[in-house]
mmCIF file of C-alpha atoms in Angstrom:
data_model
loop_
_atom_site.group_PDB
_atom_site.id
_atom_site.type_symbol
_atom_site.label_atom_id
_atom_site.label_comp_id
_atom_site.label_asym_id
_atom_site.label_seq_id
_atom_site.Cartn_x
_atom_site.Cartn_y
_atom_site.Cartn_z
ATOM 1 C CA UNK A 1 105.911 85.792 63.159
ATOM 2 C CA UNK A 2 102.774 87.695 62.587
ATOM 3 C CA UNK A 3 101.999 91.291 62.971
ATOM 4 C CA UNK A 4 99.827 90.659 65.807
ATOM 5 C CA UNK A 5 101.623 88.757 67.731
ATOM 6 C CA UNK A 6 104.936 91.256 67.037
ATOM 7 C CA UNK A 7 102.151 93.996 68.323
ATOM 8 C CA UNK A 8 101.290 92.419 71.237
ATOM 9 C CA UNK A 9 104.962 91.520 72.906
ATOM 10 C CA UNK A 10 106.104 95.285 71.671
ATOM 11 C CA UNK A 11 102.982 96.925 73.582
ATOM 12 C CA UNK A 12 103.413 94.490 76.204
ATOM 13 C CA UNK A 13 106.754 95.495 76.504
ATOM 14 C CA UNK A 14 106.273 98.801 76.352
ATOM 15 C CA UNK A 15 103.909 98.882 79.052
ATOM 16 C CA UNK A 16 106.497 96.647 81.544
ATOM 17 C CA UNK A 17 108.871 98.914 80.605
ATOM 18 C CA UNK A 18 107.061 101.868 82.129
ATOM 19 C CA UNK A 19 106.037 100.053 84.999
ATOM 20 C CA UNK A 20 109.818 99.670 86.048
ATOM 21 C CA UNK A 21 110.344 103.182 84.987
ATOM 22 C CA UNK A 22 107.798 104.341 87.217
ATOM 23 C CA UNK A 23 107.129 102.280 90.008
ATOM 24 C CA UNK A 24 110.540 100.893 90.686
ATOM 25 C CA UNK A 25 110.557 103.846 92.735
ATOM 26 C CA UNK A 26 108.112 102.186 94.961
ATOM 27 C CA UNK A 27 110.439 99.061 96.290
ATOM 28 C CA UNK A 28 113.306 100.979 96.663
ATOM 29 C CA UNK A 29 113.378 104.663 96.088
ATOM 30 C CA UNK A 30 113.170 105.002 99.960
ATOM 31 C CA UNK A 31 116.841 102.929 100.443
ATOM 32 C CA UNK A 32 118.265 105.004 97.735
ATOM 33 C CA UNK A 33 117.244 108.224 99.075
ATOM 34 C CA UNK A 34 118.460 107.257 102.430
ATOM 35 C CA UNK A 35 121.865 106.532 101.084
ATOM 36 C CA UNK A 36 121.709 102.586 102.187
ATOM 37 C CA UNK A 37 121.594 101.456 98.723
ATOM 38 C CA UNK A 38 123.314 102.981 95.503
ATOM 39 C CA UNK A 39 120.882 103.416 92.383
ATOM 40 C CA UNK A 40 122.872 100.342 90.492
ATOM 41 C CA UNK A 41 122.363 98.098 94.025
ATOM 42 C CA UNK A 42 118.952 98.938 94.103
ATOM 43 C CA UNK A 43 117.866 98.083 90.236
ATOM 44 C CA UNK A 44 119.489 94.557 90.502
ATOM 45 C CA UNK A 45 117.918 93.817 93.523
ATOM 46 C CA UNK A 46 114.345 94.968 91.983
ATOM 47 C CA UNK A 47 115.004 92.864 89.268
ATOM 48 C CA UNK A 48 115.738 89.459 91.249
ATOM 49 C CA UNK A 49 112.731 89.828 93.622
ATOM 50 C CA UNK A 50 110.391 91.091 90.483
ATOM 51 C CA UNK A 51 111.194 87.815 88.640
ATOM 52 C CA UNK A 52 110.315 85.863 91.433
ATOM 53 C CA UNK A 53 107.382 87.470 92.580
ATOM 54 C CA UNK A 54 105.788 87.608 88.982
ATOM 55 C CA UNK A 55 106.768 83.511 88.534
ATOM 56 C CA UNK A 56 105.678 82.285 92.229
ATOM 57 C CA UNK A 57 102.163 84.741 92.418
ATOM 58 C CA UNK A 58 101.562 86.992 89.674
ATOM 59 C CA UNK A 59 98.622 85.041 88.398
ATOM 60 C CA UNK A 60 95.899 85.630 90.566
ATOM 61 C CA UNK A 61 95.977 89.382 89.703
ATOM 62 C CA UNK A 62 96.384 88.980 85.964
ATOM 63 C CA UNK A 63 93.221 86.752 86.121
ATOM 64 C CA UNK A 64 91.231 89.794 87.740
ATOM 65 C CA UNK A 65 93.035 92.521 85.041
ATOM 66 C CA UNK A 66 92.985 90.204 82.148
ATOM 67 C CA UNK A 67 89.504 88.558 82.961
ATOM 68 C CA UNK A 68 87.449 89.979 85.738
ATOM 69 C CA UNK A 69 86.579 93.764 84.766
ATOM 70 C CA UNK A 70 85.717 93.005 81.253
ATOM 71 C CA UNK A 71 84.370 89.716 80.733
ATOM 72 C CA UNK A 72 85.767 86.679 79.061
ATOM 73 C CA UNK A 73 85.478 86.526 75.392
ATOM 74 C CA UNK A 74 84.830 89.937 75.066
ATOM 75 C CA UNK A 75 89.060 91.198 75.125
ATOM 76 C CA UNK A 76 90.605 89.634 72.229
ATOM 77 C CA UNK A 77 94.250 90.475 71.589
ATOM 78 C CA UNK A 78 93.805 93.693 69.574
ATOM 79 C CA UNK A 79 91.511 94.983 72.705
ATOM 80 C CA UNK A 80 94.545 94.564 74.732
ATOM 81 C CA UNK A 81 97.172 96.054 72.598
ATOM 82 C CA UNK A 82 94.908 99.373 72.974
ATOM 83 C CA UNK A 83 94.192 98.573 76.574
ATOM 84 C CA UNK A 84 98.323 98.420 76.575
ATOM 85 C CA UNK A 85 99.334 101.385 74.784
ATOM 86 C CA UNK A 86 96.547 103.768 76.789
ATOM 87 C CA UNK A 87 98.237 102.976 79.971
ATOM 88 C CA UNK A 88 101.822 103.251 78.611
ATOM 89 C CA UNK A 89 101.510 106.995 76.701
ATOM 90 C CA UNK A 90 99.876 108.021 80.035
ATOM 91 C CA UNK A 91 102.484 106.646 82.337
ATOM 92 C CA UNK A 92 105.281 107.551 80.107
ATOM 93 C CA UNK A 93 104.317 111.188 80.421
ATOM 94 C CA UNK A 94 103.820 111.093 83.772
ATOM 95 C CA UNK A 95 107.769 109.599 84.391
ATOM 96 C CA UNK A 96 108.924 112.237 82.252
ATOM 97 C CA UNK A 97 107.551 114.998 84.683
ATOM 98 C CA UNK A 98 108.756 112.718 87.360
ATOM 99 C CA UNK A 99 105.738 112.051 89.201
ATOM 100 C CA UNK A 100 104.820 108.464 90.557
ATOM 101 C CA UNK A 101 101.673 107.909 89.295
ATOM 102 C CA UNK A 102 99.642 104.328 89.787
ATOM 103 C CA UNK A 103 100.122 102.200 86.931
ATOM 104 C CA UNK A 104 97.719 99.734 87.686
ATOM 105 C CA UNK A 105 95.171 102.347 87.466
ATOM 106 C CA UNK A 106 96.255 103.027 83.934
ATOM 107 C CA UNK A 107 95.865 99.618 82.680
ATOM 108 C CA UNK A 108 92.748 99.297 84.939
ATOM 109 C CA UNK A 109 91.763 102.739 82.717
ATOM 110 C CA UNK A 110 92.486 101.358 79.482
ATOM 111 C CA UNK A 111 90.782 98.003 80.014
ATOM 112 C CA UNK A 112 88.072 99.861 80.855
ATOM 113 C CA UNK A 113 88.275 102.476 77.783
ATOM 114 C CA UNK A 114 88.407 99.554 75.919
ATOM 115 C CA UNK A 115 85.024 97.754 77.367
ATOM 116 C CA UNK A 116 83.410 101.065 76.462
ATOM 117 C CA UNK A 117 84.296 101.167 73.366
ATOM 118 C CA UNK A 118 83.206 97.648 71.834
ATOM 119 C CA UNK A 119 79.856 98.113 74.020
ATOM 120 C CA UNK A 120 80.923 95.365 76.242
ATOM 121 C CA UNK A 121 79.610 94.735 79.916
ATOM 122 C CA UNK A 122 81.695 96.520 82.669
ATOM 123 C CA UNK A 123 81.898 94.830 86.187
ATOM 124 C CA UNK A 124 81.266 97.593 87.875
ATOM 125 C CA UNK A 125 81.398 95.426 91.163
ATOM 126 C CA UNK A 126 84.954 93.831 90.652
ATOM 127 C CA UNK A 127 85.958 97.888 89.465
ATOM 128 C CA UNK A 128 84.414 99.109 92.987
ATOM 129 C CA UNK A 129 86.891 96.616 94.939
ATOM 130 C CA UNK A 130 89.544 97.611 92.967
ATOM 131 C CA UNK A 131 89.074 101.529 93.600
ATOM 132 C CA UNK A 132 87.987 101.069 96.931
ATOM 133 C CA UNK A 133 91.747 99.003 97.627
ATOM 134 C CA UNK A 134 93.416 102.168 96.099
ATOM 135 C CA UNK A 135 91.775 104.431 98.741
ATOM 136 C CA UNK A 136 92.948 101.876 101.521
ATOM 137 C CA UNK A 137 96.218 100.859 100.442
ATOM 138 C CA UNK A 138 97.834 104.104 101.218
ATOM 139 C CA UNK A 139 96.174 104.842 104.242
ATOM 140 C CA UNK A 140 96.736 101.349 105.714
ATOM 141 C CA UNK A 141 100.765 101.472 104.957
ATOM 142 C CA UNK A 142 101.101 104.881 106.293
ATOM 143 C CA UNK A 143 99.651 103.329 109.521
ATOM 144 C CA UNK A 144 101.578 100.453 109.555
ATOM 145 C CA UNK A 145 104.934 102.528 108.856
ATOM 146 C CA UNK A 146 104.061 104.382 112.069
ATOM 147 C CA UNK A 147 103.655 101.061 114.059
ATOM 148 C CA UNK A 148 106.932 99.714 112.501
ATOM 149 C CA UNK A 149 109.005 102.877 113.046
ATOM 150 C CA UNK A 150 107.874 102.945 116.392
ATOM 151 C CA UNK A 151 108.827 99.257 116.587
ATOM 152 C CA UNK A 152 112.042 99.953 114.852
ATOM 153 C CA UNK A 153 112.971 102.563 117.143
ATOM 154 C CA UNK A 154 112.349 100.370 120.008
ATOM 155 C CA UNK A 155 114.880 98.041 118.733
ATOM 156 C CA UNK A 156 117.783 100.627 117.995
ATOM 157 C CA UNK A 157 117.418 101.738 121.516
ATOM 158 C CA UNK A 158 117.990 98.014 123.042
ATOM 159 C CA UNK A 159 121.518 98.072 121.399
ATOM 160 C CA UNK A 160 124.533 99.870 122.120
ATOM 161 C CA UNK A 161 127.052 99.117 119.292
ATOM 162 C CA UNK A 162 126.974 101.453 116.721
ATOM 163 C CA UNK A 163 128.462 99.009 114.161
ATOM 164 C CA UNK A 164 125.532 96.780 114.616
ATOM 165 C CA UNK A 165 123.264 99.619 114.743
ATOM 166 C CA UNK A 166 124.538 100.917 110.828
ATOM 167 C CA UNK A 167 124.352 96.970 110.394
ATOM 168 C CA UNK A 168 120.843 96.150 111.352
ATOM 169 C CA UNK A 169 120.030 99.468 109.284
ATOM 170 C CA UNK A 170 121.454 98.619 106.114
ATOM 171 C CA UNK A 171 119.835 94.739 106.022
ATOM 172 C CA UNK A 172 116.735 95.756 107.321
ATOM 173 C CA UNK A 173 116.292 99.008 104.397
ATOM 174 C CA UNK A 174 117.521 95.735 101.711
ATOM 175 C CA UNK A 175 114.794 93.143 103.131
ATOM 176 C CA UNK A 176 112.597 95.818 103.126
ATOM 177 C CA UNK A 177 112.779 96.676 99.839
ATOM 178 C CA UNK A 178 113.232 93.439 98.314
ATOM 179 C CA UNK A 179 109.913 92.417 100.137
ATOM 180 C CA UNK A 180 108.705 95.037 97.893
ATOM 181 C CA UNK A 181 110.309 94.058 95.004
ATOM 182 C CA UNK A 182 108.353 90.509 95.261
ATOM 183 C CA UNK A 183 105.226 92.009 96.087
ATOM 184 C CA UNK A 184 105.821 94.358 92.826
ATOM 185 C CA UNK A 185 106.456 91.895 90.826
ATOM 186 C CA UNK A 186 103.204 89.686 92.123
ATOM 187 C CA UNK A 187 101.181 92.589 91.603
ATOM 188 C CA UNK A 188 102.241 95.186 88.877
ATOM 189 C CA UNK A 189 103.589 92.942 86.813
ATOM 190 C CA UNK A 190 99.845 91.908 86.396
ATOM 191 C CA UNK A 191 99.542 95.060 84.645
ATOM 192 C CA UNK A 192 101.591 94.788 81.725
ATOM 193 C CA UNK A 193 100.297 91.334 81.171
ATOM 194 C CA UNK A 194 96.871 90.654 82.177
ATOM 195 C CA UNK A 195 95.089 92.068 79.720
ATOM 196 C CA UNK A 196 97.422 89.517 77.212
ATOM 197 C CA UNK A 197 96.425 86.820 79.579
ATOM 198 C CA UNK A 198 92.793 87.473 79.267
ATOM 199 C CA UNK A 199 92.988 87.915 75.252
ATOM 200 C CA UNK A 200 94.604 84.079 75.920
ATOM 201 C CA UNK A 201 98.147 85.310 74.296
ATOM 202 C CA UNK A 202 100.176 84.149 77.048
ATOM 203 C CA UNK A 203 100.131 81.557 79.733
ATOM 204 C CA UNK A 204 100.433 83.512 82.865
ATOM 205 C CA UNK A 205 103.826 82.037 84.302
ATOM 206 C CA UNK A 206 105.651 83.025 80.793
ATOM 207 C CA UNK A 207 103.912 85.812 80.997
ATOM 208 C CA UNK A 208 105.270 86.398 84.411
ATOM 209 C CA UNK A 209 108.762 85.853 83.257
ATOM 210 C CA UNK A 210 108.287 87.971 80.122
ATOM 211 C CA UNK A 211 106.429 90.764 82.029
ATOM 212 C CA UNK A 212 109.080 90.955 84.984
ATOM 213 C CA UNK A 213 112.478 90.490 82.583
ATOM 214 C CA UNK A 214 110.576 93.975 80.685
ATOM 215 C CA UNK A 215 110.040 95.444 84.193
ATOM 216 C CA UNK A 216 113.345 94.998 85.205
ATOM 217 C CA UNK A 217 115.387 96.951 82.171
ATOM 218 C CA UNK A 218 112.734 99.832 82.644
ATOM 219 C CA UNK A 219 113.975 100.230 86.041
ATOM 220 C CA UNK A 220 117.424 99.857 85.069
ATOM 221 C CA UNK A 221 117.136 102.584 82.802
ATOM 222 C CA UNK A 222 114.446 105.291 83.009
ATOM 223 C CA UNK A 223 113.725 105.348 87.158
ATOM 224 C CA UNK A 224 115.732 107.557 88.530
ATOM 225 C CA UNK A 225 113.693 110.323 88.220
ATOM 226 C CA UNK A 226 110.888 109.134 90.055
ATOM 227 C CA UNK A 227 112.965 107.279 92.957
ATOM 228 C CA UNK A 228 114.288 110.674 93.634
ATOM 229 C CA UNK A 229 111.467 112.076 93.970
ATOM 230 C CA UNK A 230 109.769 108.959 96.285
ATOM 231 C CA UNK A 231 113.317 109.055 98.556
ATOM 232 C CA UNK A 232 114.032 112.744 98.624
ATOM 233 C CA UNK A 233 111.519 115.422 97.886
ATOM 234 C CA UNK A 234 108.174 114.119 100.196
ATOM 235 C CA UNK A 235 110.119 114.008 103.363
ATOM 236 C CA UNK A 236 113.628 113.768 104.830
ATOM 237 C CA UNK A 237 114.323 109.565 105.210
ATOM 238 C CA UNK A 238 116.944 108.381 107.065
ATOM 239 C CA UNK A 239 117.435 104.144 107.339
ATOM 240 C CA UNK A 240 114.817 103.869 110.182
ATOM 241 C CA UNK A 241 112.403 105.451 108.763
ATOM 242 C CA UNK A 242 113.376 104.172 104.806
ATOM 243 C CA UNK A 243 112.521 100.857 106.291
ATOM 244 C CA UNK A 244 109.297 101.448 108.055
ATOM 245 C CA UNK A 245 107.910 102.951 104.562
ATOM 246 C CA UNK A 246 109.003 100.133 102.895
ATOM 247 C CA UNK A 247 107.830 97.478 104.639
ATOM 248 C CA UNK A 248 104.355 99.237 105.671
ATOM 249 C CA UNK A 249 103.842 99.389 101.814
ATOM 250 C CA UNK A 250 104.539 96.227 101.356
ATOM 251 C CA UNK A 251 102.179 94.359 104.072
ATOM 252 C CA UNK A 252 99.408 96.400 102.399
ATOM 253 C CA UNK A 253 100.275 95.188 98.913
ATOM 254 C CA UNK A 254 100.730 91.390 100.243
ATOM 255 C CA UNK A 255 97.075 92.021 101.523
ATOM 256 C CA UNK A 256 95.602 93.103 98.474
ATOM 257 C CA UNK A 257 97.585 90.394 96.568
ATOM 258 C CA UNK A 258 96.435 87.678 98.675
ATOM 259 C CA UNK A 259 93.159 88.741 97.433
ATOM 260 C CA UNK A 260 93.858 89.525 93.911
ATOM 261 C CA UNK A 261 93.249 92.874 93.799
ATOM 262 C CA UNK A 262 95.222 95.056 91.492
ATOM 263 C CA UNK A 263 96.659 97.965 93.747
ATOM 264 C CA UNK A 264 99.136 100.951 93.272
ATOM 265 C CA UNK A 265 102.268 99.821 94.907
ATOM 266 C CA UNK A 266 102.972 103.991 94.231
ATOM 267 C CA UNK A 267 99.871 104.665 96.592
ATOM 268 C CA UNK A 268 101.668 102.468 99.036
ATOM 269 C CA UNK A 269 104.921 103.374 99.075
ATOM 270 C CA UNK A 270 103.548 107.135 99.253
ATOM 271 C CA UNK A 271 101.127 106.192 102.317
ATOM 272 C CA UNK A 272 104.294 105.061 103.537
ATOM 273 C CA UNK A 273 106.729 107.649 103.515
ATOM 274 C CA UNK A 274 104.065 109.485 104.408
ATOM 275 C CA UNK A 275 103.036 108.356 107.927
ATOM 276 C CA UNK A 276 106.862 108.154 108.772
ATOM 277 C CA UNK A 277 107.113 111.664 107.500
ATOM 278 C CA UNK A 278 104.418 112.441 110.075
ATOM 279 C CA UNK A 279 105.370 109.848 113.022
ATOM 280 C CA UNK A 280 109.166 111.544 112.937
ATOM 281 C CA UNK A 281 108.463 115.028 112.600
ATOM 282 C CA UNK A 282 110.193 116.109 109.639
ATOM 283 C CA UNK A 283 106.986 117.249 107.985
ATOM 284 C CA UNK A 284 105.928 116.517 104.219
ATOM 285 C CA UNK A 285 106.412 118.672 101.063
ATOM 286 C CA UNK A 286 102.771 119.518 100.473
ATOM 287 C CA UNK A 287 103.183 120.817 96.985
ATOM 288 C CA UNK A 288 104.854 117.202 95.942
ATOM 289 C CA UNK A 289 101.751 115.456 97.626
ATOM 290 C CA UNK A 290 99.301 117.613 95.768
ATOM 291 C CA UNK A 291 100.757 116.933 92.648
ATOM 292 C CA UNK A 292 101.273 113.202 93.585
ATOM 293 C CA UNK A 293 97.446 112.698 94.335
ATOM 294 C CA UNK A 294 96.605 115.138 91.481
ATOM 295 C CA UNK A 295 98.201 112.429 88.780
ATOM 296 C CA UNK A 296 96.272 109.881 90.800
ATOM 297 C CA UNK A 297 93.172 111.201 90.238
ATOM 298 C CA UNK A 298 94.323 111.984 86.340
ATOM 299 C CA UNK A 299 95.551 108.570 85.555
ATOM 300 C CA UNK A 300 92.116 106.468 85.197
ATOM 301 C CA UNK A 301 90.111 109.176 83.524
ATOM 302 C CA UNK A 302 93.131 109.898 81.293
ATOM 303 C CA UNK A 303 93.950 106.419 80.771
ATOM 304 C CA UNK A 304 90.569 105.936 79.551
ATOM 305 C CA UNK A 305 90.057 109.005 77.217
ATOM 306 C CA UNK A 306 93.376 107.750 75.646
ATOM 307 C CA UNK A 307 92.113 104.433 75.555
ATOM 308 C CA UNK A 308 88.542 105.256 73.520
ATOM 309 C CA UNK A 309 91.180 108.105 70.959
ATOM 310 C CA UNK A 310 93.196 104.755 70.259
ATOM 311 C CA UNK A 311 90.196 102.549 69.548
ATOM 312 C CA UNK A 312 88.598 104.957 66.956
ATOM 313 C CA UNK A 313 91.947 105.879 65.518
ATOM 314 C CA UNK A 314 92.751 102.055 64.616
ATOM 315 C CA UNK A 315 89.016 101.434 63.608
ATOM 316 C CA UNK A 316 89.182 104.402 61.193
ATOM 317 C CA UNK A 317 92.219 102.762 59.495
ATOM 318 C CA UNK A 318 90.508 99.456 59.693
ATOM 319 C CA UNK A 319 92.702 97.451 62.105
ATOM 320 C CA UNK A 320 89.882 96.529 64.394
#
């Protein structure tokens, strides 16, 4: 097999790896902290309901990552192995610290790092849409959490078994996550293979399959870290509320996927667990949400610093 290609599955990997690290938190760090699921329940679910989202409708966002910031043509493979392994140093450091930071705005970083560097022409249109979806994402979840907790609550009151009260909990906190998990895998998986897509390396389904199988051992094991932090330390979540945040974030990701934008499932889910934090009362950990929105401000800008270091470092020892 040759070196490139070796390259390109490792960084692609890599990258997929991180992404389940990191954002796995983001389908069901709420069910975990609320005690519904355990941490070894909530990885194999992720990893069913990833598979099947990347397979069924992961390839309209890869076409917009691979193809649709940086134009055709210009991204051949070794563009995206930098584009890659930009995103992953970033996000790697950031899961270390424990802070769920947007991976799609790495990769979005490091494709763009990468257009700099070879002098290629940026759509700075297609980039708007993208950042302007990160700035609604978040807000619209946390508002449809509030709608659905309200909702929710409206429900629990109508019954008066307690049985089918912890019942209805339990299956509503698992289809909310796993409607997540599908939208996660329909979206982020985009980001560990689009830019391998657009280089024409992989055909998007096996890169679905490839992409989501990668996602899924991340999550298995290197998440816990930043599910505790999603399902514990912004705000107290108990299974009404776990739910709401869940499946608030996850109507705003279907929206954005439906249009092939490439959002932050970690913006969501945040949003999320935000407005319930807010709706219920229980207040939110400011200092957590500063540095939350601090590594989302860090993660483009650093993603593309790191991506322009990496370029010049392998053009100085000739590989590019």
């Amino acid at each position: 097999m040759d070196g490139i290609v070796i390259a390109a599955l490792a960084v692609g990997f890599y990258i997929a790896w991180n992404i389940g690290a990191n954002d796995s938190a983001n389908a069901m760090g709420t069910a975990v902290g609320a005690g519904v699921l355990s941490f070894r329940q909530a990885t194999f679910t992720i990893a069913v309901f990833v598979l099947l989202g990347a397979y069924l409708k992961g390839y309209k966002v890869m076409k917009t990552v691979g193809k649709g910031i940086v134009p055709e043509g210009y991204l051949t493979i070794e563009m995206a192995i930098i584009a890659l392994l930009a995103a992953g140093v970033w996000v790697t450091i950031a899961t270390i610290k424990g802070l769920p930071v947007s991976t799609t705005q790495a990769i979005v970083g490091g494709v763009v790092g990468v257009g700099l560097a070879i002098h290629a022409p940026i759509r700075w249109f297609t980039l708007s849409k993208i950042a302007a979806a990160w700035v609604v994402s978040p807000i619209v979840a946390g508002i449809l959490a509030m709608i659905l907790y309200k909702f929710y609550g409206y429900l629990i009151n109508q019954m008066r078994s307690l049985g089918r009260i912890e019942l209805l909990y339990k299956w509503l906190a698992v289809l909310g996550g796993s409607y997540m998990a599908f939208n996660f895998g329909a979206n982020e998986v985009a980001n560990a293979t689009g830019p391998l897509v657009g280089a024409g390396f992989l055909e998007p389904r096996v890169a679905g399959i490839f992409g989501a199988l990668s996602l899924a051992l991340g999550s298995l094991t290197f998440s816990y870290a930043v599910m505790y932090t999603v399902g514990k330390k912004i705000t107290a979540l108990g299974p009404a509320s776990a739910f709401a945040a869940q499946f608030g974030s996850a109507i705003a990701v279907s929206l954005a996927n439906i249009l092939g934008l490439p959002v932050s499932s970690s913006q969501a889910i945040v949003g999320g667990v935000v407005g319930v934090g807010i709706i219920t009362g229980e207040g939110i950990d400011k200092s957590t949400i500063k540095d939350i929105i601090f590594g989302w401000v860090a993660t483009p800008t650093t993603a593309i610093i790191i991506a322009l270091i990496i370029f010049h470092i392998f053009r100085f020892a000739g590989m590019t």
